[in-house]
CSV table of C-alpha atoms in Angstrom, one decimal:
chain,number,residue,atom,x,y,z
A,1,MET,CA,31.7,-19.1,7.7
A,2,SER,CA,29.2,-16.6,8.8
A,3,ASN,CA,30.1,-14.4,5.8
A,4,VAL,CA,29.0,-17.0,3.2
A,5,PRO,CA,25.4,-16.2,1.8
A,6,ARG,CA,23.1,-18.7,3.0
A,7,ALA,CA,19.6,-19.4,1.4
A,8,PRO,CA,16.7,-19.6,3.7
A,9,ASP,CA,16.6,-22.8,5.8
A,10,ALA,CA,20.1,-24.1,4.1
A,11,ASP,CA,21.2,-25.4,7.3
A,12,HIS,CA,17.8,-27.1,8.0
A,13,PRO,CA,16.2,-28.1,4.7
A,14,PRO,CA,12.4,-28.0,5.1
A,15,ALA,CA,10.5,-31.3,5.0
A,16,GLN,CA,8.8,-31.9,1.6
A,17,ALA,CA,6.3,-29.1,0.9
A,18,SER,CA,2.9,-29.9,1.5
A,19,TRP,CA,1.7,-29.0,-1.9
A,20,SER,CA,3.5,-29.6,-5.3
A,21,ARG,CA,3.0,-28.4,-9.0
A,22,ALA,CA,0.2,-30.1,-10.5
A,23,GLY,CA,0.8,-32.0,-13.8
A,24,ASN,CA,3.4,-30.6,-16.3
A,25,GLY,CA,2.2,-27.0,-16.0
A,26,GLU,CA,-0.5,-27.3,-18.5
A,27,GLY,CA,-2.9,-25.6,-15.9
A,28,ASP,CA,-0.5,-22.6,-15.7
A,29,THR,CA,-0.9,-19.3,-17.3
A,30,THR,CA,1.5,-16.3,-17.8
A,31,LEU,CA,-0.6,-13.0,-17.1
A,32,GLU,CA,1.9,-10.4,-17.7
A,33,GLU,CA,5.7,-10.3,-18.6
A,34,ASN,CA,7.9,-7.4,-18.8
A,35,TRP,CA,11.5,-6.2,-17.9
A,36,LEU,CA,10.8,-6.3,-14.2
A,37,PHE,CA,8.8,-9.5,-13.4
A,38,ARG,CA,6.6,-12.3,-14.7
A,39,LEU,CA,3.3,-12.7,-13.3
A,40,ARG,CA,1.9,-16.3,-13.5
A,41,ARG,CA,-1.2,-18.3,-12.3
A,42,GLU,CA,0.3,-21.8,-11.4
A,43,ARG,CA,-1.5,-24.7,-10.3
A,44,PHE,CA,-0.6,-26.8,-7.3
A,45,ARG,CA,-1.9,-30.0,-5.9
A,46,SER,CA,-2.1,-30.8,-2.1
A,47,ARG,CA,-0.2,-33.7,-1.1
A,48,LEU,CA,-2.6,-34.3,1.7
A,49,SER,CA,-6.0,-33.9,0.1
A,50,GLY,CA,-5.3,-34.2,-3.7
A,51,ARG,CA,-7.0,-31.0,-4.2
A,52,GLU,CA,-5.7,-28.6,-7.0
A,53,HIS,CA,-5.6,-24.8,-6.5
A,54,ASP,CA,-4.3,-21.9,-8.5
A,55,PHE,CA,-1.8,-19.5,-6.9
A,56,TYR,CA,-0.8,-16.2,-8.2
A,57,VAL,CA,3.1,-16.1,-8.3
A,58,MET,CA,5.2,-13.0,-9.3
A,59,HIS,CA,8.5,-13.9,-10.5
A,60,LEU,CA,10.9,-11.2,-9.4
A,61,ALA,CA,14.7,-11.0,-9.0
A,62,ASP,CA,16.3,-11.4,-5.5
A,63,ALA,CA,17.2,-8.1,-4.0
A,64,VAL,CA,19.8,-6.8,-1.6
A,65,HIS,CA,20.2,-4.0,1.1
A,66,ALA,CA,23.5,-2.7,2.2
A,67,ILE,CA,23.9,-1.5,5.7
A,68,ALA,CA,26.9,0.7,5.1
A,69,LEU,CA,28.9,2.3,8.0
A,70,THR,CA,31.2,5.1,8.1
A,71,PRO,CA,34.4,5.1,10.4
A,72,ASP,CA,32.5,7.3,13.0
A,73,ASP,CA,29.5,4.7,13.1
A,74,GLN,CA,27.1,6.7,10.9
A,75,VAL,CA,24.7,4.6,8.6
A,76,LEU,CA,24.5,5.8,5.0
A,77,LEU,CA,20.8,5.8,3.7
A,78,VAL,CA,19.2,6.8,0.7
A,79,ARG,CA,15.6,8.5,0.2
A,80,GLN,CA,13.8,7.7,-3.0
A,81,PHE,CA,10.3,7.7,-4.4
A,82,ARG,CA,8.4,4.4,-4.2
A,83,ALA,CA,5.4,4.4,-6.4
A,84,ALA,CA,3.3,1.8,-4.5
A,85,SER,CA,3.4,3.9,-1.4
A,86,ALA,CA,3.3,7.2,-3.4
A,87,HIS,CA,5.9,8.4,-0.8
A,88,ASP,CA,9.5,8.9,-0.6
A,89,SER,CA,11.2,6.1,1.5
A,90,LEU,CA,14.3,6.2,3.5
A,91,GLU,CA,16.2,2.9,3.1
A,92,PRO,CA,19.7,1.3,3.1
A,93,PRO,CA,21.1,1.6,-0.4
A,94,GLY,CA,20.3,-1.6,-2.5
A,95,GLY,CA,18.7,-3.1,-5.6
A,96,LEU,CA,18.0,-6.3,-7.7
A,97,LEU,CA,20.4,-9.0,-8.3
A,98,GLU,CA,21.7,-10.2,-11.7
A,99,PRO,CA,21.0,-13.8,-12.3
A,100,GLY,CA,23.5,-15.7,-10.3
A,101,GLU,CA,25.1,-12.7,-8.8
A,102,ASP,CA,26.5,-12.8,-5.3
A,103,PRO,CA,24.4,-10.5,-3.0
A,104,ARG,CA,27.6,-9.1,-1.5
A,105,GLU,CA,29.0,-8.0,-5.0
A,106,ALA,CA,25.4,-6.7,-5.9
A,107,GLY,CA,25.1,-4.7,-2.7
A,108,ALA,CA,28.5,-3.2,-3.2
A,109,ARG,CA,27.8,-2.2,-6.7
A,110,GLU,CA,24.4,-0.8,-5.8
A,111,LEU,CA,26.1,1.2,-2.8
A,112,LEU,CA,28.6,2.7,-5.2
A,113,GLU,CA,26.1,3.6,-8.0
A,114,GLU,CA,23.5,5.1,-5.6
A,115,THR,CA,25.9,7.0,-3.2
A,116,GLY,CA,29.4,7.0,-4.7
A,117,TYR,CA,30.6,5.3,-1.4
A,118,ALA,CA,32.7,2.2,-1.1
A,119,GLY,CA,34.2,0.2,1.9
A,120,ASP,CA,35.5,-3.1,3.3
A,121,PRO,CA,34.4,-6.3,1.7
A,122,ALA,CA,30.7,-6.8,2.2
A,123,VAL,CA,29.7,-9.2,5.0
A,124,PHE,CA,26.7,-11.4,4.7
A,125,LEU,CA,23.9,-10.9,7.5
A,126,SER,CA,20.6,-12.5,6.5
A,127,THR,CA,18.4,-13.7,3.7
A,128,LEU,CA,14.7,-13.9,3.9
A,129,TRP,CA,11.9,-14.5,1.6
A,130,SER,CA,10.4,-11.0,0.7
A,131,ASN,CA,6.8,-12.3,0.7
A,132,PRO,CA,6.7,-16.1,-0.1
A,133,SER,CA,2.7,-16.1,-0.5
A,134,ILE,CA,3.0,-14.1,-3.8
A,135,VAL,CA,6.6,-13.1,-4.9
A,136,THR,CA,9.5,-15.3,-5.6
A,137,SER,CA,12.1,-12.9,-4.5
A,138,ARG,CA,14.6,-13.2,-1.6
A,139,THR,CA,15.9,-10.1,0.2
A,140,THR,CA,19.4,-10.4,1.5
A,141,THR,CA,21.1,-7.8,3.9
A,142,ILE,CA,24.8,-7.1,4.0
A,143,VAL,CA,27.0,-5.0,6.0
A,144,ILE,CA,29.8,-2.9,4.5
A,145,ARG,CA,32.0,-1.2,7.2
A,146,ASN,CA,34.4,1.8,6.8
A,147,VAL,CA,32.7,3.3,3.8
A,148,HIS,CA,34.0,6.7,2.2
A,149,ARG,CA,32.9,8.5,-0.7
A,150,VAL,CA,35.0,7.5,-3.6
A,151,ALA,CA,33.1,8.5,-6.7
A,152,GLU,CA,30.1,10.4,-8.0
A,153,PRO,CA,26.9,8.5,-7.8
A,154,LYS,CA,25.9,7.0,-11.1
A,155,LEU,CA,22.2,6.8,-11.4
A,156,ASP,CA,19.8,5.5,-13.9
A,157,HIS,CA,17.9,8.4,-15.8
A,158,ASN,CA,14.8,7.7,-13.7
A,159,GLU,CA,16.5,7.3,-10.3
A,160,GLU,CA,16.5,10.4,-8.0
A,161,VAL,CA,18.2,9.6,-4.9
A,162,THR,CA,19.3,11.8,-1.8
A,163,VAL,CA,21.9,10.3,0.4
A,164,GLU,CA,21.5,10.9,4.2
A,165,LEU,CA,24.0,10.0,7.0
A,166,VAL,CA,22.3,9.0,10.3
A,167,ALA,CA,24.1,8.1,13.5
A,168,ALA,CA,23.6,4.3,14.1
A,169,HIS,CA,22.4,4.8,17.5
A,170,ASP,CA,19.4,6.7,16.0
A,171,ILE,CA,18.3,4.0,13.9
A,172,PRO,CA,15.9,2.4,16.4
A,173,ARG,CA,14.2,5.7,16.9
A,174,LEU,CA,13.8,6.2,13.3
A,175,ILE,CA,12.1,2.8,13.0
A,176,GLN,CA,10.0,3.3,15.8
A,177,GLU,CA,8.7,6.7,14.6
A,178,GLY,CA,8.0,5.2,11.3
A,179,ARG,CA,10.6,7.5,9.4
A,180,ILE,CA,12.2,4.2,8.1
A,181,ASN,CA,9.1,2.1,7.4
A,182,HIS,CA,9.8,-0.4,4.3
A,183,ALA,CA,9.4,-3.8,6.0
A,184,LEU,CA,12.2,-5.5,3.9
A,185,CYS,CA,14.7,-3.0,5.1
A,186,VAL,CA,13.3,-2.9,8.7
A,187,ALA,CA,13.7,-6.7,8.9
A,188,GLY,CA,17.5,-6.4,8.0
A,189,LEU,CA,18.0,-3.4,10.2
A,190,LEU,CA,16.5,-5.1,13.3
A,191,TRP,CA,18.4,-8.3,12.6
A,192,TRP,CA,21.6,-6.1,12.5
A,193,LEU,CA,20.6,-4.1,15.7
A,194,GLN,CA,20.1,-7.2,17.5
A,195,ALA,CA,23.7,-8.2,17.2
A,196,ARG,CA,24.8,-4.8,18.4
A,197,PRO,CA,25.1,-4.4,22.2
A,198,ASP,CA,23.3,-1.2,22.2
A,199,GLY,CA,20.6,-2.2,19.7
A,200,THR,CA,17.6,-2.1,21.9
A,201,LEU,CA,14.4,-0.5,20.4
A,202,ALA,CA,12.6,1.6,23.0
B,1,MET,CA,-2.1,5.5,23.0
B,2,SER,CA,0.4,2.9,22.0
B,3,ASN,CA,-2.4,0.3,21.2
B,4,VAL,CA,-3.9,2.6,18.8
B,5,PRO,CA,-3.2,1.6,15.0
B,6,ARG,CA,-0.8,4.0,13.4
B,7,ALA,CA,-0.2,4.5,9.8
B,8,PRO,CA,3.5,4.5,8.7
B,9,ASP,CA,4.8,8.1,9.4
B,10,ALA,CA,1.5,9.2,11.0
B,11,ASP,CA,3.2,11.0,13.7
B,12,HIS,CA,5.8,12.6,11.1
B,13,PRO,CA,4.0,13.1,7.9
B,14,PRO,CA,6.5,12.9,5.1
B,15,ALA,CA,7.5,16.0,3.0
B,16,GLN,CA,5.7,16.2,-0.2
B,17,ALA,CA,6.7,13.0,-2.4
B,18,SER,CA,9.2,13.9,-5.0
B,19,TRP,CA,7.0,12.3,-7.7
B,20,SER,CA,3.3,12.9,-8.4
B,21,ARG,CA,0.8,11.3,-10.6
B,22,ALA,CA,1.0,12.3,-14.2
B,23,GLY,CA,-2.0,14.1,-15.6
B,24,ASN,CA,-5.5,12.4,-14.9
B,25,GLY,CA,-4.5,8.9,-15.3
B,26,GLU,CA,-4.8,8.7,-19.0
B,27,GLY,CA,-1.2,7.0,-19.2
B,28,ASP,CA,-2.2,4.3,-16.8
B,29,THR,CA,-3.2,0.7,-17.7
B,30,THR,CA,-4.7,-2.2,-15.8
B,31,LEU,CA,-2.7,-5.3,-16.5
B,32,GLU,CA,-4.6,-7.8,-14.5
B,33,GLU,CA,-7.3,-7.8,-12.1
B,34,ASN,CA,-8.7,-10.6,-10.1
B,35,TRP,CA,-10.2,-11.5,-6.6
B,36,LEU,CA,-6.7,-11.0,-4.9
B,37,PHE,CA,-5.1,-7.8,-6.5
B,38,ARG,CA,-5.1,-5.3,-9.2
B,39,LEU,CA,-1.8,-4.9,-11.1
B,40,ARG,CA,-1.5,-1.6,-13.0
B,41,ARG,CA,1.1,0.3,-14.8
B,42,GLU,CA,0.8,4.0,-13.4
B,43,ARG,CA,2.5,7.0,-14.8
B,44,PHE,CA,4.3,9.5,-12.4
B,45,ARG,CA,6.1,12.8,-13.0
B,46,SER,CA,9.2,13.8,-11.1
B,47,ARG,CA,8.6,17.2,-9.5
B,48,LEU,CA,12.5,17.8,-9.7
B,49,SER,CA,13.1,17.0,-13.4
B,50,GLY,CA,9.6,17.1,-14.9
B,51,ARG,CA,10.4,13.7,-16.5
B,52,GLU,CA,7.5,11.0,-16.6
B,53,HIS,CA,8.0,7.2,-15.9
B,54,ASP,CA,5.8,4.2,-15.7
B,55,PHE,CA,5.9,2.2,-12.5
B,56,TYR,CA,4.3,-1.2,-11.9
B,57,VAL,CA,2.0,-1.2,-8.9
B,58,MET,CA,0.2,-4.1,-7.3
B,59,HIS,CA,-2.9,-3.0,-5.4
B,60,LEU,CA,-3.1,-5.5,-2.6
B,61,ALA,CA,-5.2,-5.4,0.6
B,62,ASP,CA,-3.3,-4.6,3.9
B,63,ALA,CA,-2.1,-7.7,6.0
B,64,VAL,CA,-2.0,-8.5,9.4
B,65,HIS,CA,0.0,-10.9,11.7
B,66,ALA,CA,-0.9,-11.9,15.3
B,67,ILE,CA,1.8,-12.7,17.9
B,68,ALA,CA,-0.3,-14.9,20.0
B,69,LEU,CA,1.0,-15.8,23.5
B,70,THR,CA,-0.2,-18.6,25.9
B,71,PRO,CA,-0.2,-17.9,29.5
B,72,ASP,CA,3.2,-20.0,29.8
B,73,ASP,CA,4.8,-17.9,27.2
B,74,GLN,CA,4.7,-19.9,24.3
B,75,VAL,CA,4.0,-18.3,20.8
B,76,LEU,CA,1.4,-19.9,18.6
B,77,LEU,CA,2.6,-20.2,14.9
B,78,VAL,CA,1.2,-21.9,11.9
B,79,ARG,CA,2.8,-23.9,9.2
B,80,GLN,CA,1.2,-23.5,5.6
B,81,PHE,CA,2.2,-23.9,2.0
B,82,ARG,CA,3.3,-20.5,0.3
B,83,ALA,CA,3.4,-21.0,-3.4
B,84,ALA,CA,6.0,-18.5,-4.4
B,85,SER,CA,8.7,-20.0,-2.4
B,86,ALA,CA,7.1,-23.6,-3.0
B,87,HIS,CA,7.8,-24.2,0.8
B,88,ASP,CA,5.8,-24.5,3.8
B,89,SER,CA,6.4,-21.4,6.0
B,90,LEU,CA,6.3,-20.9,9.6
B,91,GLU,CA,4.6,-17.7,10.6
B,92,PRO,CA,2.3,-16.1,12.9
B,93,PRO,CA,-1.3,-16.6,12.1
B,94,GLY,CA,-2.6,-13.8,9.8
B,95,GLY,CA,-4.3,-12.8,6.7
B,96,LEU,CA,-5.6,-9.9,4.6
B,97,LEU,CA,-7.9,-7.0,5.8
B,98,GLU,CA,-11.3,-6.3,4.7
B,99,PRO,CA,-11.5,-2.7,3.5
B,100,GLY,CA,-11.7,-0.4,6.5
B,101,GLU,CA,-11.2,-3.1,9.1
B,102,ASP,CA,-9.2,-2.6,12.2
B,103,PRO,CA,-6.1,-4.7,12.0
B,104,ARG,CA,-6.6,-5.7,15.7
B,105,GLU,CA,-10.0,-7.3,14.9
B,106,ALA,CA,-8.7,-8.7,11.7
B,107,GLY,CA,-5.7,-10.4,13.6
B,108,ALA,CA,-8.1,-11.7,16.2
B,109,ARG,CA,-10.3,-13.1,13.6
B,110,GLU,CA,-7.5,-14.8,11.7
B,111,LEU,CA,-6.1,-16.1,14.8
B,112,LEU,CA,-9.4,-17.8,15.7
B,113,GLU,CA,-10.0,-19.0,12.3
B,114,GLU,CA,-6.7,-20.5,11.6
B,115,THR,CA,-6.2,-22.1,15.1
B,116,GLY,CA,-9.2,-21.8,17.2
B,117,TYR,CA,-7.4,-19.8,19.8
B,118,ALA,CA,-8.4,-16.5,21.3
B,119,GLY,CA,-7.1,-14.3,24.0
B,120,ASP,CA,-6.9,-11.0,25.6
B,121,PRO,CA,-7.8,-7.7,23.3
B,122,ALA,CA,-5.2,-7.2,20.7
B,123,VAL,CA,-2.5,-4.7,21.1
B,124,PHE,CA,-1.0,-2.7,18.3
B,125,LEU,CA,2.7,-3.3,17.7
B,126,SER,CA,3.7,-1.9,14.3
B,127,THR,CA,2.8,-1.1,10.6
B,128,LEU,CA,5.1,-1.2,7.9
B,129,TRP,CA,4.9,-1.0,4.0
B,130,SER,CA,5.2,-4.5,2.8
B,131,ASN,CA,7.2,-3.6,-0.3
B,132,PRO,CA,6.5,0.1,-1.4
B,133,SER,CA,8.4,-0.3,-4.5
B,134,ILE,CA,5.6,-2.5,-6.1
B,135,VAL,CA,3.0,-3.5,-3.6
B,136,THR,CA,0.3,-1.1,-2.0
B,137,SER,CA,-0.1,-3.5,1.1
B,138,ARG,CA,1.0,-2.5,4.6
B,139,THR,CA,1.7,-5.0,7.1
B,140,THR,CA,0.5,-4.6,10.8
B,141,THR,CA,1.7,-6.7,13.6
B,142,ILE,CA,-0.5,-7.1,16.7
B,143,VAL,CA,0.2,-8.9,20.1
B,144,ILE,CA,-2.5,-11.0,21.6
B,145,ARG,CA,-1.8,-12.4,25.1
B,146,ASN,CA,-3.3,-15.2,27.2
B,147,VAL,CA,-4.5,-17.1,24.3
B,148,HIS,CA,-6.5,-20.6,24.8
B,149,ARG,CA,-7.9,-23.0,22.5
B,150,VAL,CA,-11.7,-22.1,22.6
B,151,ALA,CA,-12.9,-23.6,19.3
B,152,GLU,CA,-12.1,-25.8,16.2
B,153,PRO,CA,-10.3,-23.9,13.4
B,154,LYS,CA,-12.6,-22.9,10.5
B,155,LEU,CA,-10.3,-23.0,7.4
B,156,ASP,CA,-11.2,-22.1,3.9
B,157,HIS,CA,-11.3,-25.2,1.9
B,158,ASN,CA,-7.9,-24.7,0.2
B,159,GLU,CA,-6.2,-23.7,3.7
B,160,GLU,CA,-4.2,-26.5,5.2
B,161,VAL,CA,-2.6,-25.1,8.3
B,162,THR,CA,-0.6,-26.9,11.1
B,163,VAL,CA,-0.4,-25.2,14.5
B,164,GLU,CA,2.8,-25.2,16.4
B,165,LEU,CA,3.6,-23.8,19.9
B,166,VAL,CA,7.1,-22.6,20.3
B,167,ALA,CA,8.7,-21.1,23.5
B,168,ALA,CA,9.1,-17.5,23.0
B,169,HIS,CA,12.8,-17.6,24.0
B,170,ASP,CA,13.4,-19.9,20.9
B,171,ILE,CA,12.0,-17.3,18.5
B,172,PRO,CA,15.5,-15.7,18.0
B,173,ARG,CA,17.1,-19.1,17.3
B,174,LEU,CA,14.3,-20.1,14.9
B,175,ILE,CA,14.9,-16.8,12.9
B,176,GLN,CA,18.7,-17.1,13.0
B,177,GLU,CA,18.6,-20.7,11.7
B,178,GLY,CA,16.0,-19.6,9.0
B,179,ARG,CA,13.3,-21.8,10.2
B,180,ILE,CA,11.1,-18.6,10.3
B,181,ASN,CA,12.1,-16.9,7.1
B,182,HIS,CA,9.2,-14.8,5.8
B,183,ALA,CA,10.5,-11.3,5.9
B,184,LEU,CA,7.4,-9.6,6.8
B,185,CYS,CA,6.9,-12.0,9.8
B,186,VAL,CA,10.5,-11.6,10.9
B,187,ALA,CA,10.1,-7.9,11.1
B,188,GLY,CA,7.1,-8.0,13.2
B,189,LEU,CA,8.9,-10.7,15.5
B,190,LEU,CA,12.1,-8.7,15.7
B,191,TRP,CA,10.2,-5.6,16.6
B,192,TRP,CA,8.4,-7.4,19.3
B,193,LEU,CA,11.6,-9.1,20.6
B,194,GLN,CA,13.3,-5.9,20.9
B,195,ALA,CA,11.0,-4.7,23.4
B,196,ARG,CA,11.5,-7.8,25.5
B,197,PRO,CA,14.2,-7.8,28.1
B,198,ASP,CA,15.7,-11.2,26.9
B,199,GLY,CA,15.2,-10.4,23.1
B,200,THR,CA,18.6,-10.6,22.0
B,201,LEU,CA,19.4,-12.5,18.8
B,202,ALA,CA,22.7,-14.5,19.1
C-alpha cells in the first residue's frame, strides 16, 4: 500500500495536542482573504497552563511536487520566478491541490500543464507539513516514471516556465551547490534519493 | 570553509531573475504588519513579456534549526505545539534569527534557551529558501556536537517545550513513519543523514 497517499502521522496518530482552540472562535480575526489564502489570528488555550495565546495561521491549499523521470533516468525540472526570493527557482513541476483532490492526480496534471510530459501512474512518496508554525499547507511528493513529451505545455497567462532535463545522478550535486534550493522540493528530492542505491550526497 | 554560512546559490549566483519589481513600488500594498511578519502584495514585471503581475509576499525573518548530538550519538529534539497543523511537532531546536545574526550563534542560543543544552561550536550544514513562492525566510541547519545539559531551559511565557533524546540511527525511521513531519526540519535532517555513512532511509 506504499502508493496510497498518507497524511502525516497517519500510522501513528499523535497524542492529543497540548493546545486546543479557545472558546468558539470569538477571539479569532481574519486579517486578509484572497484567491490564494486566508490569513487569520486564532486563539488557542494551553491544556497544561490554561493560558490563551493568539497564533497567526495562513490557510493555504496543500501542494504537490512531481519527480518525473525519463526512461534514460533524467529528471524533469522547471525553472520559474519566485517572488519571495526574487529569483528564478529550479524545482520539480508542481502546484496546489484542488479541495479533495488526490495529490497523484494533481501532480500528473501539473506535470502535463507545465511541461507537456506524461508517464506511468504516479506513485506516492511522502507528505510533510510545509511549515506547521504558520501555514496549514502540506506538501506531497510523488514519482512519475517513463515520462515522454505528449503535448504542448498549457501555462496560465502569468506563468513563464522553462523545462530542464537533468541526469538523476546530478541531483545531489545541484542541491549541494545551492542550484536547487527550495526547501520543500529539497525535502522531497532527498527523501527520494535516500531510497536509491546511489543516492549519497557528497 | 565548509563551516561558513552560505546563502543559497552563493557559489553560483543565479542569472538575472526573469521578473523584476515594477516601477518604484507604487503598485505595492502592505496588507498586514505585526511583530512576526509583514504581508505585502507586490507588483513585478516580466522581462520577457513586459506583463505586470501582483504576488503575495510574506516578509518573515530567517530561521535556524540545530541538530544537537550528545557524545553517545543521540539527537536532541523538542516537541511543541504548532498552530497551523494544530498538532505537537517533533523537531530539532530552533527559532528565528535577529537581523544580521549569524545562524550558528542563533542556533546555539535557541538550543540553550529551549533545552538548557550546549556543546561544541556550531558547524554550518545548509541554507534553503523556506518557501520562495510566498515567504522571504530562509532556513539554515547547523550541527552542534558533544552537547550536555548545562542550565535550565529559559522559555518565553507562551512556549511549552518537551525535550526528547532519540538515537541518531532512529531518525530515518521517525521521518519515514511521519513522526518527524515538519518539511523544513526534514530537509535539514535528510541533508545531514546523507553525509553519514549509515544514513539510508529504508
